[in-house]
């Protein structure tokens, strides 16, 4: 174990190397940029990753090339920047001209008060560098984590369509539109970026006093977690960040999972997909939708790109929130968790993981190292639905997932799981039993709906009342039934709008 | 070629190039002098209680804390109420809402101050809170007295009416959700004076209230605001509290102090749009013509008066919207509840007034089985008769019928109404709805003295122009528009003009930038200042070149004096050398307005703005989810000063209104604590909520019949109410789900829509 005591981290900010002595490892990137560096192009609108005014883009090494991802600076802890390159709206323009994204925003009259604008610019920049002709739905998704209270969004959508007109393929910086960068075709400036990133790459554990550990391989992680059973495990920080920014919690010890290459992997074999604890949601959700198209709605509405670019699927599952959006589907699909405690490893089905409100089957010093999701079965219907007050970036009132296999018109197997209906994500066992072996008909569904009433005792809160949750849970079963019928009519109001459908 | 100024052109916002680089400086971005301290507020956890004991010992000893201030530390008046002095800066012996400020912590860092603020131990003696409108009605709990406006004989009309409907529904509040939260920076200066940087729509009010709190005079306090990161009415009266507390902390410590609220504190402590309950009884004939109406608006004002009097007065003035209501009683109740004191918000009570009457129109149409548009058309104000409002003002410029006619044609309303019916027949669980609603919104502050403005213009020897006026920039583009006006007068490029930060030491006694009147008032004041200067230059040039004044022409940055042509800057320099004053103030007061606030009779408004929208929605009868599918808007801004900026106001206002009526739901728990105090729980519209089919047009044929600045009209608030079309369209869709009467409260969340569907199907 090559541990070096070092209380400095290194990163680039808009091209300039920053070598920072970290006083408090739970200082957020936003706080540091604004309060220590006076770098005010990054704004605080909410300090919880929900408004996007603080959006920045990270560049980091990815194989032989680099990758870019937008994140929310307000909930990202400063030490996680170690080895990375941060781009902000202030760094995009040069002395002579605005960046195409910025010029398009000006030309389209896309800023009014301007406070959200730097964040929109960075989300658009991430889109500019990842897609060369986004449609309306791609634009929606790219901007779904940025709130604007002034414009109504139309001119910003226009700017997203207009910005490519101003792109400069020869320009030796961020003005070139690009997909995944091809190392053979990297521009000098990109070679320079790679050199910079390699220069500050850390191949050994970063330790900041006794408060922050960032190991680089999983064995070391397992040892650290076992030795520090009370430590906070940090991956994307999309929930842990809020413990600090909202609840002012002190985190005495943090172990960061984000620098362990093997944990970031997603692998697929004949039986299933293995999603490592460090794999971000953007990649994991794409993989799941690819295998299970019925997961598309929940995946799209799961969270904004800056959240999905930071947060992890394993984090969502391990956190055990009753309203996490992935668990109903994952549970429905027979997902198994791979748990590790020191050198000991074990597997546990997801539907046996949650013991009670924010209680899991994890032993002290044990952590979830990966999820294993089975491959899709042939002739299997799978669908998941999310119900909230808003299409984008909302926490569900409830979320339902259904998997069905028919045999000669009868139910061979059915899995029904819900979030938002109980203290934990949970199977609707009575409803499953009521439908098992029955003809797949509206009559059976009505019986299933009646049984479903007995499965849950939901609560009332600001997202929905208990009655609403109970009624809609049953209605989602009806909706699923309609979706399994040949030549199904539009079943979601969202399908009727070209902006979505 | 230089960008030559002129009005009526779509110039970009003057800060757009700064916005996109993150270089536009907001109050929180101002570099701080050494030794600046940071403040945080500690607030009440109870909605209504007597304060038995406030133990701040742990707050005082927390790391980094420099001072802890309570009501005892205030040298002057403990108030930030704008009209009545009923808003304490910090609580004295009782608290009246969860979020009421108890004390202020001052520390070396903002984090230290906020952490320390949580360490207070407060001993409360709980008192019973009033949290619901109906509770407040039962107890006659009021912040200001009720008002009633009556015309004709509504009781007789209701008794004799062909058909009568009565109903009740409620309308939720709305958080402003400006992206930049409340913030103030107080700098102690020379000989006891203070400079306050605040994010405020009303620098003069901040100045007066800070002076009062510190026992100073207005001359001792200078308030400065270059721009706000959004305001929407939420920075009209609300910023004074935070500016006063920052100033008090600076006064006590002798050091600069910044107070910036985090989002949760901001949403918990500050007031919002007033929630309303509407009760009505309406009589009408078989064609839907209203014969008489009795309508009561009961508003939840929260704990103090704030602006609730004028907000509710504007509700009364908009209960008619575009309709002639011959026999009418409008009653307005201003109820006191133990919640944050509700305040100004885009539309200022007008939207609630209009939602009321538009609901009545829809209710009548559905009852009679008529197209709601027919009912609306039948009740419109006439041109030469049926054209006097219940408050006695003649509607002289009624273009509502023309706006509706053009919009219903361009949107193909009739064809689409049939298509919607056909769709609904074929789809049992997804239903569509379509609605057209008009807007008529009165322009002028109902507080007569607010309808004045001042400007100050300096011309420097190089021909560059520094412009200052009393209006504030909150994103609406006011600085751009006023610069365009000045550029037009001198016929120079806008790049030759700098509009500097709003500053109480440059223009005194300013009105809030509110009531949509920013460019009407400040544009005209700046115009007058510019004309004074131009007249001086013209007089000088005529004399210098020996030509009559009417032969002096300004064009493209040049001045033509008979045969002589010279650059504007040359003339300016010559005028300077000839000792001509190149600085002038300008002043404007709105003409014609005159009404009696007690009887509510007269002419409260200089003119009206008009508009109309058609919205098409779909709802899901299994989940209650809704989706806005298509919007068509035709809106009147007179002769636009800047069409691009006006379009931005129309579109942005519309979507903000859609948020209010659909997804933005404020929730409180049973103890009166706001549970939706951040964007994770309070959902304003996002990019996906902008429908792909959105057709918006400015009524380019319209021109203000009154002599406003270049015949333009106000634009800030009126488009907000175009969103009522969405709420009405949702009710139209609900009515397709079953035969029962539609009962839907706002906001139309999935849960409320599902309930409404269940009730029409019963």
mmCIF file with all atom_site columns, N, CA, C and O in Angstrom, chain A residues 219-250:
data_model
loop_
_atom_site.group_PDB
_atom_site.id
_atom_site.type_symbol
_atom_site.label_atom_id
_atom_site.label_alt_id
_atom_site.label_comp_id
_atom_site.label_asym_id
_atom_site.label_entity_id
_atom_site.label_seq_id
_atom_site.pdbx_PDB_ins_code
_atom_site.Cartn_x
_atom_site.Cartn_y
_atom_site.Cartn_z
_atom_site.occupancy
_atom_site.B_iso_or_equiv
_atom_site.pdbx_formal_charge
_atom_site.auth_seq_id
_atom_site.auth_comp_id
_atom_site.auth_asym_id
_atom_site.auth_atom_id
_atom_site.pdbx_PDB_model_num
ATOM 1   N N  . UNK A 1 219 ? -8.713  -3.401 -3.306 1.00 0.00 ? 219 UNK A N  1
ATOM 2   C CA . UNK A 1 219 ? -8.259  -4.079 -2.098 1.00 0.00 ? 219 UNK A CA 1
ATOM 3   C C  . UNK A 1 219 ? -7.973  -3.071 -0.996 1.00 0.00 ? 219 UNK A C  1
ATOM 4   O O  . UNK A 1 219 ? -8.306  -3.274 0.168  1.00 0.00 ? 219 UNK A O  1
ATOM 5   N N  . UNK A 1 220 ? -7.372  -1.978 -1.419 1.00 0.00 ? 220 UNK A N  1
ATOM 6   C CA . UNK A 1 220 ? -7.061  -0.953 -0.432 1.00 0.00 ? 220 UNK A CA 1
ATOM 7   C C  . UNK A 1 220 ? -8.353  -0.328 0.112  1.00 0.00 ? 220 UNK A C  1
ATOM 8   O O  . UNK A 1 220 ? -8.480  -0.051 1.308  1.00 0.00 ? 220 UNK A O  1
ATOM 9   N N  . UNK A 1 221 ? -9.303  -0.142 -0.792 1.00 0.00 ? 221 UNK A N  1
ATOM 10  C CA . UNK A 1 221 ? -10.603 0.387  -0.365 1.00 0.00 ? 221 UNK A CA 1
ATOM 11  C C  . UNK A 1 221 ? -11.238 -0.536 0.680  1.00 0.00 ? 221 UNK A C  1
ATOM 12  O O  . UNK A 1 221 ? -11.682 -0.088 1.732  1.00 0.00 ? 221 UNK A O  1
ATOM 13  N N  . UNK A 1 222 ? -11.246 -1.830 0.353  1.00 0.00 ? 222 UNK A N  1
ATOM 14  C CA . UNK A 1 222 ? -11.881 -2.801 1.260  1.00 0.00 ? 222 UNK A CA 1
ATOM 15  C C  . UNK A 1 222 ? -11.216 -2.739 2.628  1.00 0.00 ? 222 UNK A C  1
ATOM 16  O O  . UNK A 1 222 ? -11.882 -2.780 3.665  1.00 0.00 ? 222 UNK A O  1
ATOM 17  N N  . UNK A 1 223 ? -9.901  -2.634 2.641  1.00 0.00 ? 223 UNK A N  1
ATOM 18  C CA . UNK A 1 223 ? -9.172  -2.574 3.918  1.00 0.00 ? 223 UNK A CA 1
ATOM 19  C C  . UNK A 1 223 ? -9.533  -1.305 4.679  1.00 0.00 ? 223 UNK A C  1
ATOM 20  O O  . UNK A 1 223 ? -9.756  -1.324 5.889  1.00 0.00 ? 223 UNK A O  1
ATOM 21  N N  . UNK A 1 224 ? -9.600  -0.188 3.947  1.00 0.00 ? 224 UNK A N  1
ATOM 22  C CA . UNK A 1 224 ? -9.926  1.092  4.588  1.00 0.00 ? 224 UNK A CA 1
ATOM 23  C C  . UNK A 1 224 ? -11.337 1.079  5.179  1.00 0.00 ? 224 UNK A C  1
ATOM 24  O O  . UNK A 1 224 ? -11.564 1.536  6.291  1.00 0.00 ? 224 UNK A O  1
ATOM 25  N N  . UNK A 1 225 ? -12.275 0.535  4.422  1.00 0.00 ? 225 UNK A N  1
ATOM 26  C CA . UNK A 1 225 ? -13.662 0.523  4.890  1.00 0.00 ? 225 UNK A CA 1
ATOM 27  C C  . UNK A 1 225 ? -13.788 -0.384 6.114  1.00 0.00 ? 225 UNK A C  1
ATOM 28  O O  . UNK A 1 225 ? -14.462 -0.051 7.088  1.00 0.00 ? 225 UNK A O  1
ATOM 29  N N  . UNK A 1 226 ? -13.093 -1.523 6.068  1.00 0.00 ? 226 UNK A N  1
ATOM 30  C CA . UNK A 1 226 ? -13.159 -2.439 7.193  1.00 0.00 ? 226 UNK A CA 1
ATOM 31  C C  . UNK A 1 226 ? -12.531 -1.817 8.446  1.00 0.00 ? 226 UNK A C  1
ATOM 32  O O  . UNK A 1 226 ? -13.057 -1.949 9.555  1.00 0.00 ? 226 UNK A O  1
ATOM 33  N N  . UNK A 1 227 ? -11.443 -1.093 8.218  1.00 0.00 ? 227 UNK A N  1
ATOM 34  C CA . UNK A 1 227 ? -10.747 -0.489 9.362  1.00 0.00 ? 227 UNK A CA 1
ATOM 35  C C  . UNK A 1 227 ? -11.478 0.743  9.894  1.00 0.00 ? 227 UNK A C  1
ATOM 36  O O  . UNK A 1 227 ? -11.261 1.165  11.015 1.00 0.00 ? 227 UNK A O  1
ATOM 37  N N  . UNK A 1 228 ? -12.333 1.342  9.077  1.00 0.00 ? 228 UNK A N  1
ATOM 38  C CA . UNK A 1 228 ? -13.055 2.562  9.473  1.00 0.00 ? 228 UNK A CA 1
ATOM 39  C C  . UNK A 1 228 ? -14.551 2.380  9.271  1.00 0.00 ? 228 UNK A C  1
ATOM 40  O O  . UNK A 1 228 ? -15.159 2.992  8.398  1.00 0.00 ? 228 UNK A O  1
ATOM 41  N N  . UNK A 1 229 ? -15.183 1.509  10.069 1.00 0.00 ? 229 UNK A N  1
ATOM 42  C CA . UNK A 1 229 ? -16.575 1.166  9.798  1.00 0.00 ? 229 UNK A CA 1
ATOM 43  C C  . UNK A 1 229 ? -17.530 2.369  9.881  1.00 0.00 ? 229 UNK A C  1
ATOM 44  O O  . UNK A 1 229 ? -18.597 2.344  9.292  1.00 0.00 ? 229 UNK A O  1
ATOM 45  N N  . UNK A 1 230 ? -17.128 3.426  10.574 1.00 0.00 ? 230 UNK A N  1
ATOM 46  C CA . UNK A 1 230 ? -18.025 4.591  10.667 1.00 0.00 ? 230 UNK A CA 1
ATOM 47  C C  . UNK A 1 230 ? -17.795 5.614  9.580  1.00 0.00 ? 230 UNK A C  1
ATOM 48  O O  . UNK A 1 230 ? -18.496 6.628  9.525  1.00 0.00 ? 230 UNK A O  1
ATOM 49  N N  . UNK A 1 231 ? -16.840 5.362  8.702  1.00 0.00 ? 231 UNK A N  1
ATOM 50  C CA . UNK A 1 231 ? -16.504 6.378  7.704  1.00 0.00 ? 231 UNK A CA 1
ATOM 51  C C  . UNK A 1 231 ? -17.637 6.537  6.685  1.00 0.00 ? 231 UNK A C  1
ATOM 52  O O  . UNK A 1 231 ? -18.393 5.601  6.429  1.00 0.00 ? 231 UNK A O  1
ATOM 53  N N  . UNK A 1 232 ? -17.724 7.724  6.115  1.00 0.00 ? 232 UNK A N  1
ATOM 54  C CA . UNK A 1 232 ? -18.701 7.982  5.055  1.00 0.00 ? 232 UNK A CA 1
ATOM 55  C C  . UNK A 1 232 ? -18.085 7.573  3.720  1.00 0.00 ? 232 UNK A C  1
ATOM 56  O O  . UNK A 1 232 ? -17.014 8.048  3.359  1.00 0.00 ? 232 UNK A O  1
ATOM 57  N N  . UNK A 1 233 ? -18.781 6.706  3.002  1.00 0.00 ? 233 UNK A N  1
ATOM 58  C CA . UNK A 1 233 ? -18.325 6.351  1.662  1.00 0.00 ? 233 UNK A CA 1
ATOM 59  C C  . UNK A 1 233 ? -18.872 7.377  0.680  1.00 0.00 ? 233 UNK A C  1
ATOM 60  O O  . UNK A 1 233 ? -20.070 7.632  0.647  1.00 0.00 ? 233 UNK A O  1
ATOM 61  N N  . UNK A 1 234 ? -17.978 7.935  -0.091 1.00 0.00 ? 234 UNK A N  1
ATOM 62  C CA . UNK A 1 234 ? -18.357 8.997  -1.018 1.00 0.00 ? 234 UNK A CA 1
ATOM 63  C C  . UNK A 1 234 ? -18.096 8.545  -2.440 1.00 0.00 ? 234 UNK A C  1
ATOM 64  O O  . UNK A 1 234 ? -16.990 8.141  -2.773 1.00 0.00 ? 234 UNK A O  1
ATOM 65  N N  . UNK A 1 235 ? -19.135 8.600  -3.279 1.00 0.00 ? 235 UNK A N  1
ATOM 66  C CA . UNK A 1 235 ? -18.910 8.326  -4.705 1.00 0.00 ? 235 UNK A CA 1
ATOM 67  C C  . UNK A 1 235 ? -19.214 9.626  -5.441 1.00 0.00 ? 235 UNK A C  1
ATOM 68  O O  . UNK A 1 235 ? -18.368 10.496 -5.560 1.00 0.00 ? 235 UNK A O  1
ATOM 69  N N  . UNK A 1 236 ? -20.476 9.830  -5.880 1.00 0.00 ? 236 UNK A N  1
ATOM 70  C CA . UNK A 1 236 ? -20.800 11.067 -6.596 1.00 0.00 ? 236 UNK A CA 1
ATOM 71  C C  . UNK A 1 236 ? -21.067 12.235 -5.672 1.00 0.00 ? 236 UNK A C  1
ATOM 72  O O  . UNK A 1 236 ? -20.979 13.396 -6.077 1.00 0.00 ? 236 UNK A O  1
ATOM 73  N N  . UNK A 1 237 ? -21.447 11.939 -4.452 1.00 0.00 ? 237 UNK A N  1
ATOM 74  C CA . UNK A 1 237 ? -21.723 13.024 -3.511 1.00 0.00 ? 237 UNK A CA 1
ATOM 75  C C  . UNK A 1 237 ? -23.046 13.713 -3.746 1.00 0.00 ? 237 UNK A C  1
ATOM 76  O O  . UNK A 1 237 ? -23.326 14.751 -3.156 1.00 0.00 ? 237 UNK A O  1
ATOM 77  N N  . UNK A 1 238 ? -23.900 13.130 -4.598 1.00 0.00 ? 238 UNK A N  1
ATOM 78  C CA . UNK A 1 238 ? -25.163 13.818 -4.899 1.00 0.00 ? 238 UNK A CA 1
ATOM 79  C C  . UNK A 1 238 ? -26.159 13.714 -3.755 1.00 0.00 ? 238 UNK A C  1
ATOM 80  O O  . UNK A 1 238 ? -27.166 14.406 -3.751 1.00 0.00 ? 238 UNK A O  1
ATOM 81  N N  . UNK A 1 239 ? -25.865 12.853 -2.784 1.00 0.00 ? 239 UNK A N  1
ATOM 82  C CA . UNK A 1 239 ? -26.648 12.876 -1.548 1.00 0.00 ? 239 UNK A CA 1
ATOM 83  C C  . UNK A 1 239 ? -25.763 13.319 -0.379 1.00 0.00 ? 239 UNK A C  1
ATOM 84  O O  . UNK A 1 239 ? -26.135 14.206 0.383  1.00 0.00 ? 239 UNK A O  1
ATOM 85  N N  . UNK A 1 240 ? -24.579 12.740 -0.293 1.00 0.00 ? 240 UNK A N  1
ATOM 86  C CA . UNK A 1 240 ? -23.683 13.079 0.819  1.00 0.00 ? 240 UNK A CA 1
ATOM 87  C C  . UNK A 1 240 ? -23.373 14.573 0.832  1.00 0.00 ? 240 UNK A C  1
ATOM 88  O O  . UNK A 1 240 ? -23.308 15.197 1.894  1.00 0.00 ? 240 UNK A O  1
ATOM 89  N N  . UNK A 1 241 ? -23.244 15.171 -0.331 1.00 0.00 ? 241 UNK A N  1
ATOM 90  C CA . UNK A 1 241 ? -22.970 16.610 -0.401 1.00 0.00 ? 241 UNK A CA 1
ATOM 91  C C  . UNK A 1 241 ? -24.009 17.411 0.349  1.00 0.00 ? 241 UNK A C  1
ATOM 92  O O  . UNK A 1 241 ? -23.698 18.385 1.037  1.00 0.00 ? 241 UNK A O  1
ATOM 93  N N  . UNK A 1 242 ? -25.270 16.977 0.234  1.00 0.00 ? 242 UNK A N  1
ATOM 94  C CA . UNK A 1 242 ? -26.359 17.701 0.892  1.00 0.00 ? 242 UNK A CA 1
ATOM 95  C C  . UNK A 1 242 ? -26.351 17.539 2.413  1.00 0.00 ? 242 UNK A C  1
ATOM 96  O O  . UNK A 1 242 ? -26.875 18.394 3.119  1.00 0.00 ? 242 UNK A O  1
ATOM 97  N N  . UNK A 1 243 ? -25.752 16.449 2.890  1.00 0.00 ? 243 UNK A N  1
ATOM 98  C CA . UNK A 1 243 ? -25.647 16.311 4.347  1.00 0.00 ? 243 UNK A CA 1
ATOM 99  C C  . UNK A 1 243 ? -24.880 17.508 4.903  1.00 0.00 ? 243 UNK A C  1
ATOM 100 O O  . UNK A 1 243 ? -25.155 17.979 6.004  1.00 0.00 ? 243 UNK A O  1
ATOM 101 N N  . UNK A 1 244 ? -23.906 17.951 4.111  1.00 0.00 ? 244 UNK A N  1
ATOM 102 C CA . UNK A 1 244 ? -23.054 19.053 4.565  1.00 0.00 ? 244 UNK A CA 1
ATOM 103 C C  . UNK A 1 244 ? -23.683 20.411 4.233  1.00 0.00 ? 244 UNK A C  1
ATOM 104 O O  . UNK A 1 244 ? -23.791 21.285 5.089  1.00 0.00 ? 244 UNK A O  1
ATOM 105 N N  . UNK A 1 245 ? -24.151 20.579 2.978  1.00 0.00 ? 245 UNK A N  1
ATOM 106 C CA . UNK A 1 245 ? -24.625 21.910 2.589  1.00 0.00 ? 245 UNK A CA 1
ATOM 107 C C  . UNK A 1 245 ? -25.998 22.229 3.183  1.00 0.00 ? 245 UNK A C  1
ATOM 108 O O  . UNK A 1 245 ? -26.335 23.389 3.351  1.00 0.00 ? 245 UNK A O  1
ATOM 109 N N  . UNK A 1 246 ? -26.779 21.207 3.501  1.00 0.00 ? 246 UNK A N  1
ATOM 110 C CA . UNK A 1 246 ? -28.133 21.465 4.001  1.00 0.00 ? 246 UNK A CA 1
ATOM 111 C C  . UNK A 1 246 ? -28.229 21.228 5.508  1.00 0.00 ? 246 UNK A C  1
ATOM 112 O O  . UNK A 1 246 ? -28.878 21.968 6.218  1.00 0.00 ? 246 UNK A O  1
ATOM 113 N N  . UNK A 1 247 ? -27.614 20.130 5.960  1.00 0.00 ? 247 UNK A N  1
ATOM 114 C CA . UNK A 1 247 ? -27.758 19.784 7.380  1.00 0.00 ? 247 UNK A CA 1
ATOM 115 C C  . UNK A 1 247 ? -26.554 20.214 8.210  1.00 0.00 ? 247 UNK A C  1
ATOM 116 O O  . UNK A 1 247 ? -26.539 20.000 9.416  1.00 0.00 ? 247 UNK A O  1
ATOM 117 N N  . UNK A 1 248 ? -25.539 20.766 7.562  1.00 0.00 ? 248 UNK A N  1
ATOM 118 C CA . UNK A 1 248 ? -24.318 21.193 8.264  1.00 0.00 ? 248 UNK A CA 1
ATOM 119 C C  . UNK A 1 248 ? -23.714 20.059 9.084  1.00 0.00 ? 248 UNK A C  1
ATOM 120 O O  . UNK A 1 248 ? -23.209 20.257 10.178 1.00 0.00 ? 248 UNK A O  1
ATOM 121 N N  . UNK A 1 249 ? -23.815 18.850 8.559  1.00 0.00 ? 249 UNK A N  1
ATOM 122 C CA . UNK A 1 249 ? -23.230 17.726 9.300  1.00 0.00 ? 249 UNK A CA 1
ATOM 123 C C  . UNK A 1 249 ? -21.715 17.747 9.173  1.00 0.00 ? 249 UNK A C  1
ATOM 124 O O  . UNK A 1 249 ? -21.162 18.109 8.142  1.00 0.00 ? 249 UNK A O  1
ATOM 125 N N  . UNK A 1 250 ? -21.046 17.325 10.239 1.00 0.00 ? 250 UNK A N  1
ATOM 126 C CA . UNK A 1 250 ? -19.591 17.141 10.194 1.00 0.00 ? 250 UNK A CA 1
ATOM 127 C C  . UNK A 1 250 ? -19.347 15.695 9.785  1.00 0.00 ? 250 UNK A C  1
ATOM 128 O O  . UNK A 1 250 ? -19.923 14.790 10.378 1.00 0.00 ? 250 UNK A O  1
#
